[in-house]
CSV table of C-alpha atoms (C1' of nucleotides) in Angstrom, one decimal:
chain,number,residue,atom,x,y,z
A,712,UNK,CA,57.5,-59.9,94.5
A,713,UNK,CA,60.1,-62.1,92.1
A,714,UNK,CA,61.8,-59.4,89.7
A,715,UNK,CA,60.8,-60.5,86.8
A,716,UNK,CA,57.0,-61.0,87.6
A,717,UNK,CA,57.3,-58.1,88.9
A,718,UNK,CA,59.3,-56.8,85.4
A,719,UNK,CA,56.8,-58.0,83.3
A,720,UNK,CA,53.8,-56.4,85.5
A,721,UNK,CA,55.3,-52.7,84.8
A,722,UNK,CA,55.8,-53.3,81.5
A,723,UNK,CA,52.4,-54.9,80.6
A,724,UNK,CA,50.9,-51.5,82.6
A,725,UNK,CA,53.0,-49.2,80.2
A,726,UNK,CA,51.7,-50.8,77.4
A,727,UNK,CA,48.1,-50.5,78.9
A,728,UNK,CA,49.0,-47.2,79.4
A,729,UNK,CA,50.1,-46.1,76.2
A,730,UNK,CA,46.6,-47.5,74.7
A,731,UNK,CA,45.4,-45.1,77.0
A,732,UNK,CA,46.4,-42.7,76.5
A,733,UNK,CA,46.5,-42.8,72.4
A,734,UNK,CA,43.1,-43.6,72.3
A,735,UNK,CA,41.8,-41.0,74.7
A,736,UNK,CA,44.4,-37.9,74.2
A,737,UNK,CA,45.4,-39.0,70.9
A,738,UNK,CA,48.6,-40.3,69.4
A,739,UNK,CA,50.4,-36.5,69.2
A,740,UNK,CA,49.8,-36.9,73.3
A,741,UNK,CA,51.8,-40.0,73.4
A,742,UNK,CA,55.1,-39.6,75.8
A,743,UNK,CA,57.5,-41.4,77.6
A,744,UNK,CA,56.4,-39.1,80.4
A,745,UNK,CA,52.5,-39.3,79.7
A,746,UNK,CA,53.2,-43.0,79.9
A,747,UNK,CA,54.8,-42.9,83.3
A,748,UNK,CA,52.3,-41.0,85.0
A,749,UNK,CA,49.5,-42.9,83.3
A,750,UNK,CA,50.8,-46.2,84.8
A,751,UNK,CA,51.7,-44.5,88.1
A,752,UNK,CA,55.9,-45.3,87.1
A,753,UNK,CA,58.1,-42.9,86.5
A,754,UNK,CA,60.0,-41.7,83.4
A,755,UNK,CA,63.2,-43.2,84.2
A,756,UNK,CA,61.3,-46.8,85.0
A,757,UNK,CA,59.3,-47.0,81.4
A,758,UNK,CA,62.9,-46.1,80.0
A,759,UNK,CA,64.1,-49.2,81.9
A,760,UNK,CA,61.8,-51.4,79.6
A,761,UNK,CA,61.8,-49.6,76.3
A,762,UNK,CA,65.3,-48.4,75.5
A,763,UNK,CA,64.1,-45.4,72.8
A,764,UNK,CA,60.2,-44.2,72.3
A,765,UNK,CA,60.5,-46.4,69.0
A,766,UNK,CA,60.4,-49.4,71.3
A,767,UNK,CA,57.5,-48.5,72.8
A,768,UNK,CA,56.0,-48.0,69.4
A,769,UNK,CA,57.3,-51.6,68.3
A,770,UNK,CA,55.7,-53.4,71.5
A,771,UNK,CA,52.4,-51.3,71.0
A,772,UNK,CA,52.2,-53.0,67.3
A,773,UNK,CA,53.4,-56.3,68.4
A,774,UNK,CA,50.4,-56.2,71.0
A,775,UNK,CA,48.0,-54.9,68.5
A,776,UNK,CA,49.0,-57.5,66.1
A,777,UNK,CA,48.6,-60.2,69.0
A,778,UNK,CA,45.2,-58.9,69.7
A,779,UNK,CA,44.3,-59.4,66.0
A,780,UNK,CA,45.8,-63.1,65.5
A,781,UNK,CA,43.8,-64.3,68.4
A,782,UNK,CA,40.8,-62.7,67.4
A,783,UNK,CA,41.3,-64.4,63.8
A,784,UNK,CA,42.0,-67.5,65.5
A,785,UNK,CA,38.6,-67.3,67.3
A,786,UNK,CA,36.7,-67.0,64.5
A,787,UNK,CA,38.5,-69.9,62.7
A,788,UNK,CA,38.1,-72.1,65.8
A,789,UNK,CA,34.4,-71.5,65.5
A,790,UNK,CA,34.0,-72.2,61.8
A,791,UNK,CA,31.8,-75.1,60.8
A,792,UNK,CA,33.1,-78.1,59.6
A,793,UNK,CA,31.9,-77.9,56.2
A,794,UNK,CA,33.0,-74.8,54.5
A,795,UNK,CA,34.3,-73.9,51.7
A,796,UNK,CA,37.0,-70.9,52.7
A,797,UNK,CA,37.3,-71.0,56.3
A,798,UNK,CA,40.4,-68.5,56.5
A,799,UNK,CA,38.6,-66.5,54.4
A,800,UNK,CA,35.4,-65.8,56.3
A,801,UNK,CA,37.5,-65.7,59.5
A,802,UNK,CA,39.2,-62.6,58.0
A,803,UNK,CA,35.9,-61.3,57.1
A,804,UNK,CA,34.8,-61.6,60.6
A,805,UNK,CA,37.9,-60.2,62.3
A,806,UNK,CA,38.0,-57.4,59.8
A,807,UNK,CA,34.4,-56.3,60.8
A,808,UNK,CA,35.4,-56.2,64.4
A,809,UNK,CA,38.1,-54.6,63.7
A,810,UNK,CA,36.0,-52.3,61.6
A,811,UNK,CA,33.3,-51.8,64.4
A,812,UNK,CA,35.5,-49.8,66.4
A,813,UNK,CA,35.2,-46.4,66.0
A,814,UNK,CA,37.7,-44.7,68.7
A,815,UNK,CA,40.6,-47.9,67.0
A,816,UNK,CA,43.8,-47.7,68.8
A,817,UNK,CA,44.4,-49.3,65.2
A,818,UNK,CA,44.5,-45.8,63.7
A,819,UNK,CA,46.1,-44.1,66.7
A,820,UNK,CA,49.0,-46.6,65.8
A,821,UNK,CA,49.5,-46.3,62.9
A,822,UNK,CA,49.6,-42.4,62.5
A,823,UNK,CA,52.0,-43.1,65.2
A,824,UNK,CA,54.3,-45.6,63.5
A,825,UNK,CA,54.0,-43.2,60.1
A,826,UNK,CA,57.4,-42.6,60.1
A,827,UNK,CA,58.9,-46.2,60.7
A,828,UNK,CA,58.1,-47.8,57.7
A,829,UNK,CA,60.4,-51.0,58.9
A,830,UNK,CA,57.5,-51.5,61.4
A,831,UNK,CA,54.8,-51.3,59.2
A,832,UNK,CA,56.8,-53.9,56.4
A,833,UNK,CA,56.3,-56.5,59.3
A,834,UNK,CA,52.7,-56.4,59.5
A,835,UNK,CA,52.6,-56.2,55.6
A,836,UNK,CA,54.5,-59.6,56.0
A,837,UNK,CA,52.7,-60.9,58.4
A,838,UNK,CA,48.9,-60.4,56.1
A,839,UNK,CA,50.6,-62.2,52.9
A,840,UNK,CA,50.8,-65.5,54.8
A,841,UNK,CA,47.2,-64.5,55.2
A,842,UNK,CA,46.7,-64.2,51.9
A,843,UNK,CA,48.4,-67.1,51.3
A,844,UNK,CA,45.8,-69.3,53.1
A,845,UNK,CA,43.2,-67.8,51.7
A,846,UNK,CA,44.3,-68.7,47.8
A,847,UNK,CA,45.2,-71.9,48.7
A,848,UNK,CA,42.0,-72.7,50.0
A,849,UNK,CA,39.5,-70.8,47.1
A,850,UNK,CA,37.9,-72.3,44.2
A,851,UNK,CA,38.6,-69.0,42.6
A,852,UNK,CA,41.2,-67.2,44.3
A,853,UNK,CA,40.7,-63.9,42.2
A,854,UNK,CA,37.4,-63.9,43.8
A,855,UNK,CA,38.5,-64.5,47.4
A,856,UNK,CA,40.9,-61.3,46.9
A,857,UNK,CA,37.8,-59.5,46.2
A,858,UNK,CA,36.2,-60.4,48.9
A,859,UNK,CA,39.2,-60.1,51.4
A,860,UNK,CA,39.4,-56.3,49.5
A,861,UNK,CA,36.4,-55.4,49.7
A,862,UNK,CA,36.1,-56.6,53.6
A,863,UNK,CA,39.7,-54.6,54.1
A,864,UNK,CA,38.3,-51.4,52.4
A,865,UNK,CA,35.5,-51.6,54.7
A,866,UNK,CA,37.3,-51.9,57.8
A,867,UNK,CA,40.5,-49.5,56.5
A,868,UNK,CA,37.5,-46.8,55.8
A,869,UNK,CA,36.2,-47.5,59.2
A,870,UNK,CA,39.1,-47.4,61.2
A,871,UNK,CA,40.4,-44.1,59.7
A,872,UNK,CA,36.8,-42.9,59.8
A,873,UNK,CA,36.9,-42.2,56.0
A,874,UNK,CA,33.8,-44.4,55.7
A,875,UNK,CA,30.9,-43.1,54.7
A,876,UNK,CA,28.4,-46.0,54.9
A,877,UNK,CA,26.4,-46.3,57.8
A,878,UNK,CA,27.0,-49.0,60.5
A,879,UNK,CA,23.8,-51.4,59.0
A,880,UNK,CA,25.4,-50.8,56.0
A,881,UNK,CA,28.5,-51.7,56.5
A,882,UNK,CA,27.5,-54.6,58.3
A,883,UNK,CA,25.1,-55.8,55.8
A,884,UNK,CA,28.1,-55.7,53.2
A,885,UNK,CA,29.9,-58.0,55.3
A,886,UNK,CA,27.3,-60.1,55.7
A,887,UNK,CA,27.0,-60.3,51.8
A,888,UNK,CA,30.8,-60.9,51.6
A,889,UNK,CA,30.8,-63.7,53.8
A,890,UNK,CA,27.7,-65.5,52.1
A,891,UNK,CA,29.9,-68.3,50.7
A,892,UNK,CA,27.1,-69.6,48.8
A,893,UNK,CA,26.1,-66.5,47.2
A,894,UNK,CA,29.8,-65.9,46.2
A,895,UNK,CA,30.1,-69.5,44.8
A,896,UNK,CA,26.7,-69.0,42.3
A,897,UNK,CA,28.5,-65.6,41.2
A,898,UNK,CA,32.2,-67.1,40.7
A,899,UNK,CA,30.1,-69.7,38.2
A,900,UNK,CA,28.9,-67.0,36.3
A,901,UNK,CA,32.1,-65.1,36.4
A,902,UNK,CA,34.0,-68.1,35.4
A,903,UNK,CA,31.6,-68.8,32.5
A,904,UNK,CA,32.2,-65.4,31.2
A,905,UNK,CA,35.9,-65.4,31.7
A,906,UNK,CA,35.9,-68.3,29.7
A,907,UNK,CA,34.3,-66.7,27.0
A,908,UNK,CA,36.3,-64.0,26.9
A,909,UNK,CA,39.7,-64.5,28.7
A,910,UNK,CA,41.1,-61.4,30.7
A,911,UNK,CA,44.7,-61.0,32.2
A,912,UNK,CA,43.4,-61.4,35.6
A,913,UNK,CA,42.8,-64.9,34.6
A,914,UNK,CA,46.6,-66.4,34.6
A,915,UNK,CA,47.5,-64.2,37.3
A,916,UNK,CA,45.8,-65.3,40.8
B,855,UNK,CA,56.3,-7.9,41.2
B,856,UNK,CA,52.4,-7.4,42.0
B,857,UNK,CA,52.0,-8.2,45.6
B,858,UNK,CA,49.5,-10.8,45.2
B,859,UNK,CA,50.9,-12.7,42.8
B,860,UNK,CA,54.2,-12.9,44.7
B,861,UNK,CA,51.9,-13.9,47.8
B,862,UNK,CA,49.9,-16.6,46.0
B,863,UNK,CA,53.3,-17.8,44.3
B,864,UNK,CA,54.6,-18.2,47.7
B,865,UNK,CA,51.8,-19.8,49.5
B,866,UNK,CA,51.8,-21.8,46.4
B,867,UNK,CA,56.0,-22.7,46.9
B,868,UNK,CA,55.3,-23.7,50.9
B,869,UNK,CA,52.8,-26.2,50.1
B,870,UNK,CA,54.8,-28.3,47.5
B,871,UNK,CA,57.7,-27.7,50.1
B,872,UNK,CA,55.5,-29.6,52.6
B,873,UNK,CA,54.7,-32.2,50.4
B,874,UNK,CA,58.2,-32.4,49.3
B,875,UNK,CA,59.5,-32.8,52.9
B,876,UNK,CA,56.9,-35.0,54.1
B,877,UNK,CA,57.3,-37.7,50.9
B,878,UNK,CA,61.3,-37.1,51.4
B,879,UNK,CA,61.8,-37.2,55.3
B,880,UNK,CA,58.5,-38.2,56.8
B,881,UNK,CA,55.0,-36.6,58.4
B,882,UNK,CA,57.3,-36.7,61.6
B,883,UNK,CA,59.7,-33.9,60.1
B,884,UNK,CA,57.3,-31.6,58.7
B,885,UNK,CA,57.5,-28.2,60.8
B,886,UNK,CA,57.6,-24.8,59.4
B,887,UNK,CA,61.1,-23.8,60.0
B,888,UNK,CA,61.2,-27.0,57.4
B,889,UNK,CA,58.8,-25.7,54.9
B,890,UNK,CA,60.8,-22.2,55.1
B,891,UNK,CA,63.9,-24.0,54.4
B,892,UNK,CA,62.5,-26.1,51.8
B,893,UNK,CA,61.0,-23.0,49.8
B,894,UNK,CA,63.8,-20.5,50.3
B,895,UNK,CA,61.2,-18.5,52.3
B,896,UNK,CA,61.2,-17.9,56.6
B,897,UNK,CA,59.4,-18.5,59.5
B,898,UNK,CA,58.1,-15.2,59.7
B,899,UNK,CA,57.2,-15.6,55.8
B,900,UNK,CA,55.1,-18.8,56.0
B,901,UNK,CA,53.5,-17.9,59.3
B,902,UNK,CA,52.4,-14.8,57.4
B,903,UNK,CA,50.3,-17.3,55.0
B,904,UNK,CA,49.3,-19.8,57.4
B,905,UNK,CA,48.6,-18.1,61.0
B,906,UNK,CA,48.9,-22.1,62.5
B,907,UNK,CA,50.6,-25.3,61.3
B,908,UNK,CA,46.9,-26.6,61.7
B,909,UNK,CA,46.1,-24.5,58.7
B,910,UNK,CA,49.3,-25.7,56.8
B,911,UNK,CA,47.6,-29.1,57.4
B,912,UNK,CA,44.1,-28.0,56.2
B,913,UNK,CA,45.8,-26.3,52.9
B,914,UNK,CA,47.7,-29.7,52.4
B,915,UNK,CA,44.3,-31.8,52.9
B,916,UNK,CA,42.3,-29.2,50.2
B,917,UNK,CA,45.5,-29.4,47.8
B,918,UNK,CA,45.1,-33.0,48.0
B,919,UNK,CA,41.4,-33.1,47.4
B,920,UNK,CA,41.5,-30.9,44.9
B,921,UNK,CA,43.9,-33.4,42.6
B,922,UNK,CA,41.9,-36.7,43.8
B,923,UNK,CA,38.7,-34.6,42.5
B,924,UNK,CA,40.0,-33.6,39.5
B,925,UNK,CA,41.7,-37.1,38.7
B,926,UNK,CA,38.0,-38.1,38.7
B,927,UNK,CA,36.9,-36.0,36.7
B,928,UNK,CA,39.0,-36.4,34.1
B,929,UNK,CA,38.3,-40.4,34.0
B,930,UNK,CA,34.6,-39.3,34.0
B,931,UNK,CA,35.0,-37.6,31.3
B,932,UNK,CA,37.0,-40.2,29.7
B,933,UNK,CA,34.3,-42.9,29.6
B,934,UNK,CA,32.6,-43.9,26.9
B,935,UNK,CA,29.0,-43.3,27.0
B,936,UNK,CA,27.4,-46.3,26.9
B,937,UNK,CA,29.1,-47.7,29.8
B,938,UNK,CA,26.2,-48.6,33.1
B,939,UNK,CA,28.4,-47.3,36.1
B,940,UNK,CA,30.6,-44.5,35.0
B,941,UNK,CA,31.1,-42.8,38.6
B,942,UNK,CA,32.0,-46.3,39.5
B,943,UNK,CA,34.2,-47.0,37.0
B,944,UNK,CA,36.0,-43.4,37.3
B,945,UNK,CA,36.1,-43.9,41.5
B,946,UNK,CA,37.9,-47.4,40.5
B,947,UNK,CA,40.4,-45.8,38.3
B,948,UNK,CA,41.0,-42.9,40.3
B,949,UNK,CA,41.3,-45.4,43.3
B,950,UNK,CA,43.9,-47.5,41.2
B,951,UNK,CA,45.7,-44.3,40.1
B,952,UNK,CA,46.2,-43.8,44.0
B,953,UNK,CA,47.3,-47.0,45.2
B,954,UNK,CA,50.1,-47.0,42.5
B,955,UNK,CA,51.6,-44.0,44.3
B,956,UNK,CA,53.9,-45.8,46.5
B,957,UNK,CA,55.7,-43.1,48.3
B,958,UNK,CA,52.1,-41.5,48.4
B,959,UNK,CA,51.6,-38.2,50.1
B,960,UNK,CA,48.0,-39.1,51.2
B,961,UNK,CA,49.7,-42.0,53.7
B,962,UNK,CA,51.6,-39.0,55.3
B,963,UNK,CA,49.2,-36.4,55.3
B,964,UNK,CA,46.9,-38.9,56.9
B,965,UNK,CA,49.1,-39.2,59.6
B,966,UNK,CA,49.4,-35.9,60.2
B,967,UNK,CA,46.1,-35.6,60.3
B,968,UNK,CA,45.7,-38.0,63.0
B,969,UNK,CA,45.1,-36.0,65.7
B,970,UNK,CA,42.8,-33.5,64.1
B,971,UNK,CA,39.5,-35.7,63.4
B,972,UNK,CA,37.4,-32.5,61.9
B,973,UNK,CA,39.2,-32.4,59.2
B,974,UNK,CA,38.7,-36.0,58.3
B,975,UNK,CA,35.1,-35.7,58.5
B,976,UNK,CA,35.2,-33.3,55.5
B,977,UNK,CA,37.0,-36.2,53.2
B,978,UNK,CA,34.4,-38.6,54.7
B,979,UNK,CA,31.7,-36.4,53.4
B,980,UNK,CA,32.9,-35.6,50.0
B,981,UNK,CA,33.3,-39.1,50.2
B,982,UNK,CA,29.1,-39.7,50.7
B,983,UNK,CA,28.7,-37.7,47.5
B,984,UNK,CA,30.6,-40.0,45.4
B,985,UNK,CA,28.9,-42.5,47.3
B,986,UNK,CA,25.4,-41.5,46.6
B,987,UNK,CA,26.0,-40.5,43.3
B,988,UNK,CA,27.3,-44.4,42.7
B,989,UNK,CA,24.2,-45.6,44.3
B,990,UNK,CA,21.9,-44.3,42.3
B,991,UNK,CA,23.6,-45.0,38.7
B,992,UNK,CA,23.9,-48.5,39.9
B,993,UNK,CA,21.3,-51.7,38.9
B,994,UNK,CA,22.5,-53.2,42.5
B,995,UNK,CA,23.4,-50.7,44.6
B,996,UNK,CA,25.3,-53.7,47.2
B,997,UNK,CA,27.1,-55.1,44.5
B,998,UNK,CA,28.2,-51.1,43.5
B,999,UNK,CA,29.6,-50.8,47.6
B,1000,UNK,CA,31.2,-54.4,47.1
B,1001,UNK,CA,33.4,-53.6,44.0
B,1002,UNK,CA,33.8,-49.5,45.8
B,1003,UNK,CA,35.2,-51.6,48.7
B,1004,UNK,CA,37.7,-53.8,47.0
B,1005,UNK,CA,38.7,-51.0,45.3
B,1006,UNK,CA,39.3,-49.0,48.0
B,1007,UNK,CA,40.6,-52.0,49.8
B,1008,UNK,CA,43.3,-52.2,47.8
B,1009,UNK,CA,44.3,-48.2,47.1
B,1010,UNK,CA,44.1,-48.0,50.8
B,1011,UNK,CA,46.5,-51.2,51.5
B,1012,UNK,CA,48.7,-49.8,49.2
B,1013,UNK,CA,48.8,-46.3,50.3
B,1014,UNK,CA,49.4,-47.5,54.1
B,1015,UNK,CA,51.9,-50.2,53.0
B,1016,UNK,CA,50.0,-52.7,53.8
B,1017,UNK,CA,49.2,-54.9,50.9
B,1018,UNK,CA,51.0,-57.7,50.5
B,1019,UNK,CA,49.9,-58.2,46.7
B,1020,UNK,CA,52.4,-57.8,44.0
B,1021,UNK,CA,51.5,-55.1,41.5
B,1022,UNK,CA,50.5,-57.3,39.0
B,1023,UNK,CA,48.0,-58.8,41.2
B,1024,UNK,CA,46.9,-55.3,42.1
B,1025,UNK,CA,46.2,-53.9,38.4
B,1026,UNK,CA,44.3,-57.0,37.3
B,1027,UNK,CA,42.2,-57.1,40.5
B,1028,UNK,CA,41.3,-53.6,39.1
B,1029,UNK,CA,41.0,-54.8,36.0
B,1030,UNK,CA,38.4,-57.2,37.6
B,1031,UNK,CA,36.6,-54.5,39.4
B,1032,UNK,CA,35.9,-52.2,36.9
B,1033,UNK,CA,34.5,-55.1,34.3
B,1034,UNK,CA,31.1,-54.0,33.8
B,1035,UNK,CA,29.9,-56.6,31.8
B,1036,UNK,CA,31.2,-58.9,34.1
B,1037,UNK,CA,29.6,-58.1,37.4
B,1038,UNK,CA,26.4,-57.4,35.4
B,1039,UNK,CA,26.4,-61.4,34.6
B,1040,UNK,CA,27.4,-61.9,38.4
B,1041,UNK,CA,24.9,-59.7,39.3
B,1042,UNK,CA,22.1,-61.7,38.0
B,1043,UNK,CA,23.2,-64.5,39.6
B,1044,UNK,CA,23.2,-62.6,42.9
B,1045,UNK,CA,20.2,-61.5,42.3
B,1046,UNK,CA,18.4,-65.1,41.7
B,1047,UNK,CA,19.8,-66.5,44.8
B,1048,UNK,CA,19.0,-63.2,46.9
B,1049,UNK,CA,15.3,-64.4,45.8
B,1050,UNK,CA,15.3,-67.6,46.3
B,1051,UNK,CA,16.7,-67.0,49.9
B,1052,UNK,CA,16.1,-63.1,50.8
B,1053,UNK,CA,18.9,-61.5,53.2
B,1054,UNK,CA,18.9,-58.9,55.4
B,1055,UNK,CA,21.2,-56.4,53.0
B,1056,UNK,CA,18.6,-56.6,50.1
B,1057,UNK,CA,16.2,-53.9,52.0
B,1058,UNK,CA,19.4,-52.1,53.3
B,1059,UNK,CA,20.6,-50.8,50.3
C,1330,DT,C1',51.6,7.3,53.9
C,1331,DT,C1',49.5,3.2,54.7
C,1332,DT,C1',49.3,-1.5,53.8
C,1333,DT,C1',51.2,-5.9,52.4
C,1334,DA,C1',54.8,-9.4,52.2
C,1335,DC,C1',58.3,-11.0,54.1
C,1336,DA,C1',62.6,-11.6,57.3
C,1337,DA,C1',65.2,-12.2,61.7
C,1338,DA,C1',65.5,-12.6,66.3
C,1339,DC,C1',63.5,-14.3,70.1
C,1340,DC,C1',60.4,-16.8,73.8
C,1341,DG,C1',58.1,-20.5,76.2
C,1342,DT,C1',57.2,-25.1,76.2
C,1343,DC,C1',57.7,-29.8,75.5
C,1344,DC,C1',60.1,-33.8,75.2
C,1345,DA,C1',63.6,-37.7,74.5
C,1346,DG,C1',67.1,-39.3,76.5
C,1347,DA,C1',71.2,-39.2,80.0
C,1348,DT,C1',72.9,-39.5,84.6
C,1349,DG,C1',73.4,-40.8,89.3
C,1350,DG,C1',71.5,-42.7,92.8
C,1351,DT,C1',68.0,-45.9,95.7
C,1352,DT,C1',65.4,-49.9,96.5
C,1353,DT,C1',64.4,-54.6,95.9
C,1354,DG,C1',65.5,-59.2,94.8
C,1355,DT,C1',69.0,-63.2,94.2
C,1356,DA,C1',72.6,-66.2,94.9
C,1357,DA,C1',76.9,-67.6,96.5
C,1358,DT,C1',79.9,-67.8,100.7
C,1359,DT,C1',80.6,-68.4,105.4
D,115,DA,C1',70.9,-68.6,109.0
D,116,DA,C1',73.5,-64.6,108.3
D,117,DT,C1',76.4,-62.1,105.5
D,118,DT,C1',78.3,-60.5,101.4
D,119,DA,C1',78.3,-59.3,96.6
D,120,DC,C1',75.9,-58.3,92.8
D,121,DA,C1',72.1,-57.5,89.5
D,122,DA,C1',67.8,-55.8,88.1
D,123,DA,C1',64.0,-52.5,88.7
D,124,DC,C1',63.1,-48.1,89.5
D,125,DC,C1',63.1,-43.0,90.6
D,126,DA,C1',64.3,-37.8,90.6
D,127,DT,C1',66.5,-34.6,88.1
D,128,DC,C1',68.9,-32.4,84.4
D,129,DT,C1',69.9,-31.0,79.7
D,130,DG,C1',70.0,-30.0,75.1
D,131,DG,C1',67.5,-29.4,71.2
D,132,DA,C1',63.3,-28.9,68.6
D,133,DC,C1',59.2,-26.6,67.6
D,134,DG,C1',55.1,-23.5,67.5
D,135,DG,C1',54.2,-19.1,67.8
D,136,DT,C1',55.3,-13.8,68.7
D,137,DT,C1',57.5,-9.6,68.2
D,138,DT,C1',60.1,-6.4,65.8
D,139,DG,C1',62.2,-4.7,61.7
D,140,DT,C1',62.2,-3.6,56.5
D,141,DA,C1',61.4,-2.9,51.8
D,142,DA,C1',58.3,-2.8,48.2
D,143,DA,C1',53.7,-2.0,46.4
D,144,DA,C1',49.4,0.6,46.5
DNA sequence: TTTTACAAACCGTCCAGATGGTTTGTAATT
DNA sequence: AATTACAAACCATCTGGACGGTTTGTAAAA
């Protein structure tokens, strides 16, 4: 086989691996060697690819983050033509996947990227262009945050099984956050009364 | 000194050296030849108090749910009593109090926590009590879960270091959430178009 | 004197990374 | 086409340190 098809086969498999393995054993069970006998390498092999263990870490979280973007990009391929916050309701969407499930690799990662805070700025960078979009494009952009909040807790709550809602719940509430129309009724009133009586919040977003 | 005093002081002095070391070096660094260090105290000594580092953890969790509860409580019993949603309002608050914890313990003991899922089924069920209890005091029980959400959307982002909002933007989203009056106008309007076109979350919740 | 609270030394295990070597692929030279 | 020279992928083994937990010792309290 050419090298580096061959290069990028092994590697793909430790990654595949590693999900493996942190989803099924947990991400305290995560080692270079657990790696190498899950993908049916050997220790000095997976070291090949990934210099440290933090590598390994930092390609798990680029593939995660991957796996999200497309998943985002679905959902905004498949939005209709006429609405109002597109981004927005595509977030929705991919946070309620994201939220649906249970055994997340999501949380695995994370606990296992606790202490390399450098990791976790990127994705932090990555969401504010997110957020971005999703100002840009509201009527009221106070009221998209909500909404993008609210869909976030959900999914956050989920994913670290902190959520105590059940699953109709929980999907019911993200079917009320995506309800643009609903949400644009609401924002009237909202905007009435903050016309009325002008908060801080007002200037702000 | 009286022998349980000096045990309780102790036990006492090993769990603020945990959270000490797990704020100042990371979840990753937190072992019990650590803790003894951190406290003045030994191996032996802590090991005397907690028979596992699984029970360190489960102390650290309690210690931690015992301020988050009592941070409630006191903004419960802050609010004025002619306000609609006071649980609401207090969760919100205590939620906001949280997320402004950068260098928050709750991210690391979260972590650590990862690969013991019992013990994050007991947050998750204290968790249904405040839930329940938020329900009921509410005119709209969804539009309660929506504003919980956001709120805990954002302490949750902030806690993991994963909002990408600026503080500002934080505290007046807060600000939004926990405007009574506000939602209450919002709510109507909700209400009327729920009418007018019935959705599935109406009977849900 | 028995129990409690702690200390110190120690044990077994796990694991990240280093090292030295082998196989496989590649490209230039003859 | 065959040979040579090199590079990349990969493997088996070792090591040094960290860490959870145990055992043994000790001094004070009860």
């Amino acid at each position: 086989m050419e090298n580096s098809a061959r290069s990028q086969r092994t590697r793909a498999a430790a990654i595949q691996a590693a999900l493996t393995i942190i989803t099924r054993d947990g991400p305290g069970r995560l080692t270079i060697d657990a790696i190498a006998r899950e993908c049916g390498s050997s220790k000095g092999g997976i070291l090949h690819h990934f210099r440290t263990k933090d590598a390994v870490l930092k390609a798990l979280l680029e593939h995660q983050i991957e796996q999200g973007e497309s998943l985002f990009d679905g959902y905004l391929a498949q939005s209709l033509p006429g609405r109002h916050e597109p981004a927005l309701e595509a977030e929705i969407e991919s946070l309620r996947t994201a939220a649906a499930h249970p055994k997340s690799t999501t949380f695995a990662i994370a606990s296992a990227l606790a202490d390399n805070p450098e990791l976790i700025a990127a994705v932090r960078e990555r969401e504010a262009k997110h957020v971005e979009a999703m100002k840009k494009e509201a009527a009221d952009p106070s009221v998209a945050m909500v909404r993008w909040s609210a869909a976030r807790g959900l999914a956050l709550s989920s994913i670290l099984g902190l959520c105590p809602l059940s699953e109709q719940e929980r999907m019911s509430l993200f079917d009320l956050l995506r309800d643009d129309a609903l949400w644009d009724s609401a924002q009237s009133c909202i905007r009435r009364r903050k016309e009325a009586a002008p908060q801080k919040e007002k200037q702000l977003l």
